[in-house]
C-alpha cells in the first residue's frame, strides 16, 4: 500500500479514534496497513516493502532535563531534526512524536505527515483523578516516547511548582489498529513521566516532580506488571533530591545518578531500594483485568474524549510562558 494512500485514507478504524478525532477535528487518517503472521507483523512501505517488524522493543527518549527549544510553526515541514521532535522506532520503522502529533514519512509526498493526535487531559479531569491536590494553574503535556511491538507509548509530564499542577499517566497509539489507550495508574497520577520503556509484560517509567528551583524523585522508577497491574518503585537510597538550585546545608543532590539506564535499575545495579508503589485495590485490579487491559485503556481514552475532557495542543506548550515572572534559567 503506498504511503500516499496511508496518509490520505479516511478515518482511524478504531472506535476511540472516532471519538477523539471528532472532538479534536484534525485531518483524519487511517492506521498503517499491517500483515500479521503469528507474533510478527510488517508495516508496508512503498512498493509493499516491509517497513517495520513487531516483536522488538527499542527505548527512545530525550534526557529528562532539557531546555525547551523554540518550535517550528505548524505550517512548516516537520523533520527528525526539528527541535522538540522525538524519533521513535517500532521495529525498524521510524515515527516522529511532536507535541501531540504522531508522524509517519510519506515517500510520495516527501514529507512527514501526521497520522494520529495523542489526547491530553483537561483541567476538568483534575478533580476526578487528583481530588486532594490543589492547583491554581493547570497544564499537562506529552512527554517522552518509546517504541514497543506495534505501538508507541508516551508519558504525561507537568510542572508542579508555584501553584501549577497536572495529571500523570501513560498513553499508547497502536500503529496497526489505530487504537489509542490511556493508563491512569495510581503510581503515575501524581508524577511527571520521564524516560519510559515497554518490554515484555512490563511498563517502566522514571518519575519525578519538578518544582521551583529544583526537581525531586516522585515515586522513583516505577515498574508496572501489565499482567497483574501491580506496581513497585525503585528509589535512590541516599536522597530524593535530583536537582536543587539552592540546596540546604548537607543536602545530597542525586543529579545524573537518578538517570541511570532503566535496565540497570531493575537489575539492582544502580543501588536503588525496591519498595511498594501506590496501587489499585485488589478489587479494582480484578475488575480491570476481567475487562482486559487494552480494552480498559481504550475505553478510558474514549470516555475522556466523549466527556469533552481532552485538550488539544498542536505543538508542545511551554507552561512557563503563562508565567513570565518565573526565571526560565532556573527551570530546565
XYZ file of C-alpha atoms in Angstrom, residues 28-206:
179
model
C -8.494 12.079 9.561
C -6.119 9.314 8.611
C -6.200 5.544 8.733
C -3.906 3.275 10.719
C -0.995 1.777 8.882
C -1.623 -1.408 6.900
C -0.165 -4.457 8.581
C 0.138 -8.055 7.531
C 0.370 -10.143 10.675
C 1.764 -13.644 10.919
C 1.983 -15.121 14.392
C 3.704 -12.613 16.669
C 5.365 -10.768 13.803
C 3.830 -8.068 11.650
C 5.025 -5.670 8.985
C 4.114 -2.120 8.125
C 4.028 -1.796 4.353
C 6.050 0.941 2.685
C 6.413 1.998 -0.962
C 6.275 -0.990 -3.289
C 4.847 -3.117 -0.466
C 8.294 -3.364 1.066
C 8.136 -4.088 4.807
C 8.940 -1.005 6.869
C 8.615 -2.368 10.401
C 8.658 -5.597 12.289
C 6.790 -6.075 15.518
C 8.234 -8.122 18.333
C 11.145 -5.790 19.075
C 11.356 -3.187 21.804
C 13.542 -0.129 21.457
C 13.831 2.534 24.127
C 13.985 6.008 22.649
C 13.993 9.085 24.831
C 15.351 12.562 25.383
C 17.310 13.469 28.527
C 14.926 14.083 31.440
C 16.316 17.584 31.926
C 16.499 19.811 28.849
C 15.793 23.406 27.974
C 12.646 23.661 25.882
C 13.610 24.842 22.384
C 11.715 27.110 20.068
C 9.204 25.161 17.975
C 8.615 25.465 14.262
C 5.312 26.975 13.144
C 2.700 24.245 12.392
C 2.760 25.038 8.670
C 6.452 24.241 8.381
C 7.598 20.747 7.493
C 8.364 18.537 10.475
C 11.564 16.502 10.225
C 13.593 14.332 12.558
C 15.862 17.359 13.070
C 13.053 19.716 14.141
C 13.763 20.908 17.699
C 11.452 19.168 20.137
C 10.860 16.105 17.939
C 11.352 12.625 19.396
C 12.079 9.855 16.891
C 10.605 6.507 17.914
C 11.346 3.112 16.388
C 8.627 0.488 16.095
C 10.585 -2.468 14.787
C 12.672 -0.921 12.029
C 10.197 1.836 11.113
C 10.680 5.379 12.372
C 7.878 7.587 13.651
C 8.117 11.123 14.977
C 6.319 12.432 18.049
C 5.992 16.213 18.082
C 3.678 17.882 20.549
C 0.553 15.755 20.483
C 1.127 14.534 16.943
C 2.450 11.184 15.680
C 4.046 11.426 12.224
C 4.870 8.859 9.530
C 7.053 9.550 6.497
C 5.266 9.665 3.119
C 7.718 8.913 0.330
C 5.178 10.060 -2.258
C 4.729 13.466 -0.646
C 8.351 13.540 0.542
C 7.443 14.769 3.992
C 6.400 13.609 7.441
C 2.598 13.529 7.716
C 0.524 13.382 10.886
C -1.302 10.079 11.362
C -2.617 10.482 14.918
C -3.020 13.030 17.687
C -2.488 11.953 21.271
C -5.087 13.109 23.820
C -4.122 15.409 26.671
C -6.308 15.613 29.813
C -8.026 18.895 30.537
C -8.287 20.613 33.911
C -11.810 19.225 34.280
C -10.258 15.804 34.873
C -8.045 17.082 37.664
C -10.689 16.725 40.376
C -11.548 13.230 39.179
C -8.019 11.893 39.332
C -6.395 14.155 41.948
C -9.212 15.378 44.166
C -6.926 16.014 47.138
C -4.391 18.119 45.250
C -4.518 21.886 44.851
C -3.990 23.693 41.569
C -4.065 27.356 40.552
C -2.769 26.927 37.031
C -3.273 23.649 35.189
C -1.216 22.217 32.345
C -0.309 18.720 31.208
C 1.611 17.841 28.062
C 3.028 14.891 26.152
C 6.428 13.813 27.441
C 8.991 11.302 26.251
C 8.067 8.437 23.915
C 9.234 4.889 23.286
C 8.566 2.136 20.779
C 7.042 -1.235 21.628
C 5.837 -4.089 19.393
C 3.280 -2.427 17.126
C 2.822 0.536 19.471
C 4.129 3.923 20.503
C 3.976 4.686 24.223
C 4.253 8.143 25.766
C 4.158 9.538 29.281
C 2.469 12.699 30.534
C 4.564 15.453 32.092
C 3.759 18.623 34.018
C 5.307 21.303 36.195
C 4.198 21.158 39.834
C 5.531 24.324 41.401
C 4.136 27.760 42.295
C 0.520 26.631 42.071
C 0.940 24.742 38.791
C -0.063 21.095 38.608
C -1.176 18.376 36.224
C -2.165 14.732 35.748
C 0.242 11.860 35.186
C -0.201 8.626 33.302
C 0.743 6.876 30.079
C -0.843 6.695 26.620
C -0.290 4.339 23.699
C -1.016 4.590 19.985
C -1.307 1.295 18.102
C 0.189 1.772 14.626
C -1.610 -1.369 13.429
C -5.186 -0.802 14.596
C -5.188 2.936 15.237
C -6.320 2.372 18.839
C -5.440 4.957 21.478
C -5.397 3.906 25.118
C -4.715 5.727 28.392
C -3.414 4.263 31.663
C -4.034 6.356 34.795
C -2.231 4.056 37.195
C -2.085 5.334 40.810
C 1.725 5.130 40.735
C 1.820 7.613 37.846
C -1.039 10.021 38.586
C 0.867 12.454 40.825
C 4.169 12.265 38.959
C 5.676 13.686 35.815
C 6.889 10.937 33.494
C 10.417 10.967 32.114
C 12.075 8.144 30.211
C 9.910 5.060 29.810
C 10.219 1.590 28.330
C 7.813 -1.199 27.445
C 9.440 -4.599 27.420
C 7.650 -7.898 27.656
C 4.920 -7.539 30.261
C 6.407 -4.503 31.993
C 5.920 -0.761 31.672
C 8.795 1.088 33.327
C 8.641 4.855 33.925
C 11.180 7.162 35.544
